[in-house]
Coordinates of C-alpha atoms in Angstrom, one line a residue:
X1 CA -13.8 57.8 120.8
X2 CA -12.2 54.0 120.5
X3 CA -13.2 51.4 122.8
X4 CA -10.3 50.7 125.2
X5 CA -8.0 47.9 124.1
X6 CA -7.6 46.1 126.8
X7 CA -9.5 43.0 126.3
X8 CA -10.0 40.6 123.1
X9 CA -13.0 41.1 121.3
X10 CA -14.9 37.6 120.5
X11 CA -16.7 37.1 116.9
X12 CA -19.1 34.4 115.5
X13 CA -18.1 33.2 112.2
X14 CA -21.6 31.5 112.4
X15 CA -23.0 35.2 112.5
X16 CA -21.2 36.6 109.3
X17 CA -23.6 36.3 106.5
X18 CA -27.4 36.6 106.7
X19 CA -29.3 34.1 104.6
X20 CA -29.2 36.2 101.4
X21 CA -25.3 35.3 101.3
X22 CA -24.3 39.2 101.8
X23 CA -22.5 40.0 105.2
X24 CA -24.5 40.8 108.1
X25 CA -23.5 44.1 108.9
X26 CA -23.5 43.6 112.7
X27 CA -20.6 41.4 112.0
X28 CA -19.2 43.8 109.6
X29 CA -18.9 46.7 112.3
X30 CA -17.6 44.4 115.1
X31 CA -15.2 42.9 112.5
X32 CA -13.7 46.4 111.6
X33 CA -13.9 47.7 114.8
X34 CA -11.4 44.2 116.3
X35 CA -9.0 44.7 113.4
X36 CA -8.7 48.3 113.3
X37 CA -8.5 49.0 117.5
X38 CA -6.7 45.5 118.3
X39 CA -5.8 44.1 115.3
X40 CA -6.0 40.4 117.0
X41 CA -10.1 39.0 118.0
X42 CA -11.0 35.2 119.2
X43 CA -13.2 33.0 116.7
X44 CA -15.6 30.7 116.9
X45 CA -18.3 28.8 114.7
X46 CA -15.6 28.7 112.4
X47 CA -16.4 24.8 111.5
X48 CA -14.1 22.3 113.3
X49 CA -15.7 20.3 115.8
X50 CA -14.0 19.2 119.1
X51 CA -13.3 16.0 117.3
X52 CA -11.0 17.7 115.0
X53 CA -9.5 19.6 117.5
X54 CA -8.3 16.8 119.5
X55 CA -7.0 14.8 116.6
X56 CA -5.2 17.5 115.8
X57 CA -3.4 18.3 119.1
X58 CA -3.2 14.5 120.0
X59 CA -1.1 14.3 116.3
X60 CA 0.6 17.0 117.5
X61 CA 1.8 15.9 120.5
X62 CA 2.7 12.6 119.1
X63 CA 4.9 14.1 116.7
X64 CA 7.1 15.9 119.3
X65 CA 6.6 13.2 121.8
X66 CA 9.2 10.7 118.8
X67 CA 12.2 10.3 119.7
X68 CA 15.0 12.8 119.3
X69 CA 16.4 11.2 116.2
X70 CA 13.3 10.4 114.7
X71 CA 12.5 14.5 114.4
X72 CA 15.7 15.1 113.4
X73 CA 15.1 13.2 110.2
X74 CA 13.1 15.8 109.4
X75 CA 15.7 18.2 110.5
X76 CA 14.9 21.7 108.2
X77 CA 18.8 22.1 107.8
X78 CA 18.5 19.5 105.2
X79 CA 15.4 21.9 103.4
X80 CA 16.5 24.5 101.1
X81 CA 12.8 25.7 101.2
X82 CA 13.0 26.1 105.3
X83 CA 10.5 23.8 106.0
X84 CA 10.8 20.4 108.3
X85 CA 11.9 20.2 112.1
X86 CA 13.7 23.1 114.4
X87 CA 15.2 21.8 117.5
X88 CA 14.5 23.5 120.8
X89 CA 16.3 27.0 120.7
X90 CA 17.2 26.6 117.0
X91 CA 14.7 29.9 115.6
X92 CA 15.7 33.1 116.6
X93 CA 13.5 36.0 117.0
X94 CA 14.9 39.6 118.4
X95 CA 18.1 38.0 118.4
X96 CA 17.4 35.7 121.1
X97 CA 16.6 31.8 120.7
X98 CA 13.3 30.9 121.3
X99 CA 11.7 28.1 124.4
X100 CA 10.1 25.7 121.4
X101 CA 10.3 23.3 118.7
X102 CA 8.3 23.0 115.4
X103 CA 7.5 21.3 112.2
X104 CA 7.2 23.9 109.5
X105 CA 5.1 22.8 106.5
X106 CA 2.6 24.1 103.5
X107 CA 1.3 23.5 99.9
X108 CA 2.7 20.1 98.7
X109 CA 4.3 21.6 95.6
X110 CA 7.7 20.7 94.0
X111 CA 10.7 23.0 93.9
X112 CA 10.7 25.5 91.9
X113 CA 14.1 25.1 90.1
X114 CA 14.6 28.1 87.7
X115 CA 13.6 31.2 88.7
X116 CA 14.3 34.6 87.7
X117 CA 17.7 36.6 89.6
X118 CA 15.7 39.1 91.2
X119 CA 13.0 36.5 92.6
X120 CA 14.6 34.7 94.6
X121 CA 11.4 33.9 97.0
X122 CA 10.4 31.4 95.0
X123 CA 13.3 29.2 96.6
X124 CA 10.6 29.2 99.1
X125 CA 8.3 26.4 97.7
X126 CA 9.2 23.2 97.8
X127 CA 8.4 19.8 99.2
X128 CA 7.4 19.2 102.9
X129 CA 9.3 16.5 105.2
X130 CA 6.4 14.3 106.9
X131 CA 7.3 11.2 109.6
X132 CA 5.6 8.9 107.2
X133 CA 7.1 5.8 108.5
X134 CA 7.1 7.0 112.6
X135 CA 3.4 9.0 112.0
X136 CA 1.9 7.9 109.1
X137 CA -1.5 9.9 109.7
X138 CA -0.1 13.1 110.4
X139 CA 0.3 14.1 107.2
X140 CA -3.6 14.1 106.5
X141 CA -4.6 15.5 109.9
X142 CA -2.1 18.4 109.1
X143 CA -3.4 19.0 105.3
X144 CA -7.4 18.7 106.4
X145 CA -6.3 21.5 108.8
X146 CA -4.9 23.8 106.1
X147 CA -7.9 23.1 104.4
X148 CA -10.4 24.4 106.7
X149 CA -8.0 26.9 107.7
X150 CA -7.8 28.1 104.0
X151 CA -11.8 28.4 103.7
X152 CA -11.3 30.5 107.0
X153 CA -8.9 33.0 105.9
X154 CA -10.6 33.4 102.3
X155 CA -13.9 34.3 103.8
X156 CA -12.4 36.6 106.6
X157 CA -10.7 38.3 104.2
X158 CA -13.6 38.9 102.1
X159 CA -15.3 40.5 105.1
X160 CA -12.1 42.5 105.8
X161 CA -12.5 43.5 102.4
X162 CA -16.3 44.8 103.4
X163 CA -14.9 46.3 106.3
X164 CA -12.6 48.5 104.2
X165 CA -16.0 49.6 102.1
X166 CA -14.4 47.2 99.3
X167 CA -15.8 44.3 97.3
X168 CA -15.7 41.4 99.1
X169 CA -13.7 40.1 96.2
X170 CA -10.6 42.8 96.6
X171 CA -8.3 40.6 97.8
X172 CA -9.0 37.6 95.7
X173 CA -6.8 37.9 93.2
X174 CA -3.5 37.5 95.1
X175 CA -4.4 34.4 96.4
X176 CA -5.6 32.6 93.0
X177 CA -4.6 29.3 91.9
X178 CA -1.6 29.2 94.0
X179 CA -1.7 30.6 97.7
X180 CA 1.3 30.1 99.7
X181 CA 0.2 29.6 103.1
X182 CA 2.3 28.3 105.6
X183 CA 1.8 26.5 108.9
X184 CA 3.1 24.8 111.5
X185 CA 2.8 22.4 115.0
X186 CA 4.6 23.9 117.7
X187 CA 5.6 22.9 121.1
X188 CA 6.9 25.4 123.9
X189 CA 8.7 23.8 126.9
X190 CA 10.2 25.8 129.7
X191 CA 13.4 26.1 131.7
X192 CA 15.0 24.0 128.9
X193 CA 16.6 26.8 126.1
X194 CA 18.8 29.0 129.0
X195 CA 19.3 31.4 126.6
X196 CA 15.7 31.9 125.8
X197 CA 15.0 32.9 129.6
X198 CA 11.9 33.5 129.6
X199 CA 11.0 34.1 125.7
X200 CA 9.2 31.7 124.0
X201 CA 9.0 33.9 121.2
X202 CA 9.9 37.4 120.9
X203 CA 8.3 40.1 120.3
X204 CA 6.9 40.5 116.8
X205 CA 4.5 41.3 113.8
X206 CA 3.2 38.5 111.4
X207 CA 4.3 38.9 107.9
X208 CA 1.3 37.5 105.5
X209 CA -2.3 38.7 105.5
X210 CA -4.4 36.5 107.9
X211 CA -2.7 34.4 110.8
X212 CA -5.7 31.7 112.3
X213 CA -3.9 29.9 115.5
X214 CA -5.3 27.0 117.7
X215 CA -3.6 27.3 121.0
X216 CA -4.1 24.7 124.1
X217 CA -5.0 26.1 127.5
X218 CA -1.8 26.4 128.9
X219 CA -1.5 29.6 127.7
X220 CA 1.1 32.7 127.5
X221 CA 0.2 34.5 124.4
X222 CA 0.8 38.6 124.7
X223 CA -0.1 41.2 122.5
X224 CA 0.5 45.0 122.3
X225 CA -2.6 46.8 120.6
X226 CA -1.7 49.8 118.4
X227 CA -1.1 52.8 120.6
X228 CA -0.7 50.8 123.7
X229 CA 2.3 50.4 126.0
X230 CA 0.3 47.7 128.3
X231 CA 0.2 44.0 127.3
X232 CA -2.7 42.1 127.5
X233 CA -3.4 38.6 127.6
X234 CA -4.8 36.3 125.1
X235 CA -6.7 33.8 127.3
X236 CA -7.1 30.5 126.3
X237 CA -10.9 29.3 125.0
X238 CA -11.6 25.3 123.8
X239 CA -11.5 24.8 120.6
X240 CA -11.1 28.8 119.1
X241 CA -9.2 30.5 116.5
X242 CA -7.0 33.8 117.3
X243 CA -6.8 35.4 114.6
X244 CA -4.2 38.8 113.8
X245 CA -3.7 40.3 110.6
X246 CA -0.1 40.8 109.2
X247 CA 2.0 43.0 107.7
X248 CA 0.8 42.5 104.0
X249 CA -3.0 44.6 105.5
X250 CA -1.0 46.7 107.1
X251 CA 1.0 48.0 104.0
X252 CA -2.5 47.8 102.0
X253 CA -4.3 50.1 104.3
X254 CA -1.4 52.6 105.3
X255 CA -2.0 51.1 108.9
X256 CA -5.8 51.6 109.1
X257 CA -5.1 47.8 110.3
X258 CA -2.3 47.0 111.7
X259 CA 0.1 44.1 111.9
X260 CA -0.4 43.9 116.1
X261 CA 2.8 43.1 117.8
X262 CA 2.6 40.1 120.2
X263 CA 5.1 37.7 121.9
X264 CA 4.4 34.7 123.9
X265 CA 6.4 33.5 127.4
X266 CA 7.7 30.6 128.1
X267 CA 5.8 27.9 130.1
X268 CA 6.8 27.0 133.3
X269 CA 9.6 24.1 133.7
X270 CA 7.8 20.9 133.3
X271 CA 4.7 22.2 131.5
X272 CA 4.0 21.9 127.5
X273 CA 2.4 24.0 125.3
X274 CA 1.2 23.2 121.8
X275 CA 0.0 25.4 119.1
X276 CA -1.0 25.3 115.4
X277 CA -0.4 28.6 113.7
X278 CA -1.9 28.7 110.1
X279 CA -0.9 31.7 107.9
X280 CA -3.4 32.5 105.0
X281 CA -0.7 33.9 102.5
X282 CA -0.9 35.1 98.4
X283 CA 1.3 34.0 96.0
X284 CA 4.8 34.2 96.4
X285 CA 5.1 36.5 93.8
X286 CA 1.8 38.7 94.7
X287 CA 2.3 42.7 95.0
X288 CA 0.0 43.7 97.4
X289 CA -1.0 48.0 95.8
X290 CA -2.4 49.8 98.8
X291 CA -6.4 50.5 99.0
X292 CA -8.6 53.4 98.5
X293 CA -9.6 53.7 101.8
X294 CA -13.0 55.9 102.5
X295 CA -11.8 59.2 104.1
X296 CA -13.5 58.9 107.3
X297 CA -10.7 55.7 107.3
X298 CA -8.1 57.1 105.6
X299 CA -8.5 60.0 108.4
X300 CA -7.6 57.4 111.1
X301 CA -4.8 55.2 109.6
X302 CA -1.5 55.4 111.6
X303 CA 1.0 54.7 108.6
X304 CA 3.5 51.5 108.4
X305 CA 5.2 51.1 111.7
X306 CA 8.2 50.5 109.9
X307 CA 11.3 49.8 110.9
X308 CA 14.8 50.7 109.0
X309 CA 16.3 46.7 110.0
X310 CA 12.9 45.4 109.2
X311 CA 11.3 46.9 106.4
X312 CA 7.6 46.0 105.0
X313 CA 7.7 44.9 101.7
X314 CA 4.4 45.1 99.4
X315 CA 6.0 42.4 97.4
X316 CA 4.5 39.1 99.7
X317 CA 7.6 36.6 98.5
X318 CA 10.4 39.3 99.3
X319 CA 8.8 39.9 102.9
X320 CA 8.9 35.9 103.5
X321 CA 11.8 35.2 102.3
X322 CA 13.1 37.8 104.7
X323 CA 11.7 36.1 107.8
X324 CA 13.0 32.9 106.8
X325 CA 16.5 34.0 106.3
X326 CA 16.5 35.6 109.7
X327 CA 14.7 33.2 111.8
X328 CA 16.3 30.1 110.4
X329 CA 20.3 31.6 110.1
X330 CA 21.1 28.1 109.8
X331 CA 19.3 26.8 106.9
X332 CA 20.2 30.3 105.2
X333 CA 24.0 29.9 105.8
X334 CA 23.8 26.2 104.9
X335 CA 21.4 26.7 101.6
X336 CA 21.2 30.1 100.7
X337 CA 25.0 31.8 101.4
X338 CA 24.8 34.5 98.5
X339 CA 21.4 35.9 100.3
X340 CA 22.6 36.1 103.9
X341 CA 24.1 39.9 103.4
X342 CA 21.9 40.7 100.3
X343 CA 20.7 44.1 100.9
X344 CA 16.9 44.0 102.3
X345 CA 16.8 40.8 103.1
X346 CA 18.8 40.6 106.5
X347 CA 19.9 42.3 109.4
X348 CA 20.6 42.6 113.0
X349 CA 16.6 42.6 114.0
X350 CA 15.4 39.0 113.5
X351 CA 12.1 38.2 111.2
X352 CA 8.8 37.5 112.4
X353 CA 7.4 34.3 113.6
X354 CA 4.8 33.0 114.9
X355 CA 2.6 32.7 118.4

């Protein structure tokens, strides 16, 4: 019989591979049995060091502590590839606006600028809007952060892969030469957005493979285990990783892991709440085949908790673009008119975002 889900299980990163280089298999068994009951777990000894933590969050804070009109020169209206500055109750999840503001960015690539009719998620990649004049060093605190956090996710997945009775190698291929994760600094702020009430994001399932986030300790993060109908906290530890697994393992392991649903309230008027969510993503134009999955497994996977408004796609780009159209209406109406009704793409139940 499962464990009861009612708490978040804690893993070393430190305690993953035994001196041989193979995966201790301790860690193996604890790993599959967070993402397969829960689907979220707490990391640690993943290799920042409270130095790099602060400079991060003391960045972060800077940025959103510039004036208005200095963030809004960044403003991600002017992005065709979503990425740049939301204003406070400008992204929309579950059709309500949510308590926070953000700086979306990942790889530094250039546009892509022809691309195949039918693939229109490459639209996604462009260049990222940095406060180079007002912040000059947030640029490389932000990019030494995707760094680590892109080591993180490829050797997580590799020991998902384990878990799953795969190589650890599986899920490499996807990701080669040109992953398109995505991150971004977020601040929540309370009794601001009215319309938000107390949201500060929706209710919602991640839509890559991998999602690492470094909250503060204000906390307010939720999430729903598979199976569940109570909510359970996500309490805030110095300095370590949540980590959930999105919608691209889900459709992989017909819900043997599942892209856990989660949601995050609103601080309390007067009391800010940063994070930095990092999303280890494939390539934009990755098809992600579903698994052979041992039968004891395959025995205990749940199926895609799809949903008709808000389908899972296998293709990685399609599902993304989808999300960005629906959490960022504005940038899609401004940019992208001829995709706002395409079929699959949008509809009345908003996208996914991010804790």
């Amino acid at each position: 019989m499962d464990a009861p889900s009612d708490s978040i299980p804690l893993l070393d990163l430190r305690a993953a591979r035994n001196k041989d280089g193979f995966f201790d298999p301790a860690f193996i068994a604890a790993l599959r049995d967070a993402a397969h009951r829960v689907g979220f777990f707490q990391l640690t000894g993943y290799g920042a060091g409270p130095a790099q933590v602060d400079e991060l969050f003391g960045a972060t804070s800077s940025f959103f502590d510039l004036p208005l009109e200095a963030r809004l020169e960044l403003d991600n209206r002017t992005s065709p590839h979503f990425r740049g500055y939301t204003r406070l109750g400008h992204e929309v999840t579950q059709g309500r606006p949510d308590a926070r503001e953000q700086l979306d960015f990942g790889p530094e690539r250039p546009a892509v600028v022809d691309y195949p009719a039918n693939q229109p998620y490459w639209l996604v990649q462009g260049p990222n809007l940095w406060p180079d004049g007002a912040l000059p060093e947030l640029r490389g605190v932000c990019m030494a952060w995707a760094e680590l956090m892109s080591r993180v996710g490829a050797e997580l997945l590799s020991a998902i892969a384990v878990c799953l009775e795969l190589p650890e190698d599986h899920f490499a291929e996807p990701f080669r030469n040109t992953p398109a994760w995505m991150a971004k600094l977020v601040h929540y702020v309370g009794g601001v957005v009215k319309e938000a009430g107390p949201q500060g994001v929706g209710a919602h399932a991640d839509y890559g493979f991998v999602t690492l986030l470094l909250q503060d300790l204000v906390g307010g993060l939720q999430v729903l285990p598979p199976g569940s109908d109570d909510w359970i906290e996500v309490e805030p530890m110095p300095g370590t990783l949540v980590v959930n697994l999105g919608e691209m393992l889900e459709v992989a392991t017909q819900g043997y892991l599942s892209a856990t649903v989660h949601r995050v309230e609103a601080p309390p008027a007067g009391v800010d709440r940063y994070t930095i969510p990092f999303f280890w993503s494939p390539r934009l134009d990755a098809v992600i085949e579903p698994v052979p999955l041992p039968p004891s497994m395959a025995a205990q996977s749940r199926g895609i908790s799809d949903d008709p408004d808000n389908p899972m796609l296998a293709s990685y780009g399609a599902n993304v673009l989808k999300g960005w159209l629906r959490a960022h209406p504005e940038v899609a109406r401004i940019h992208h008119p001829e995709l706002v009704r395409a079929p699959g793409l949008t509809s009345p139940a908003e996208a996914p975002t991010a804790p």
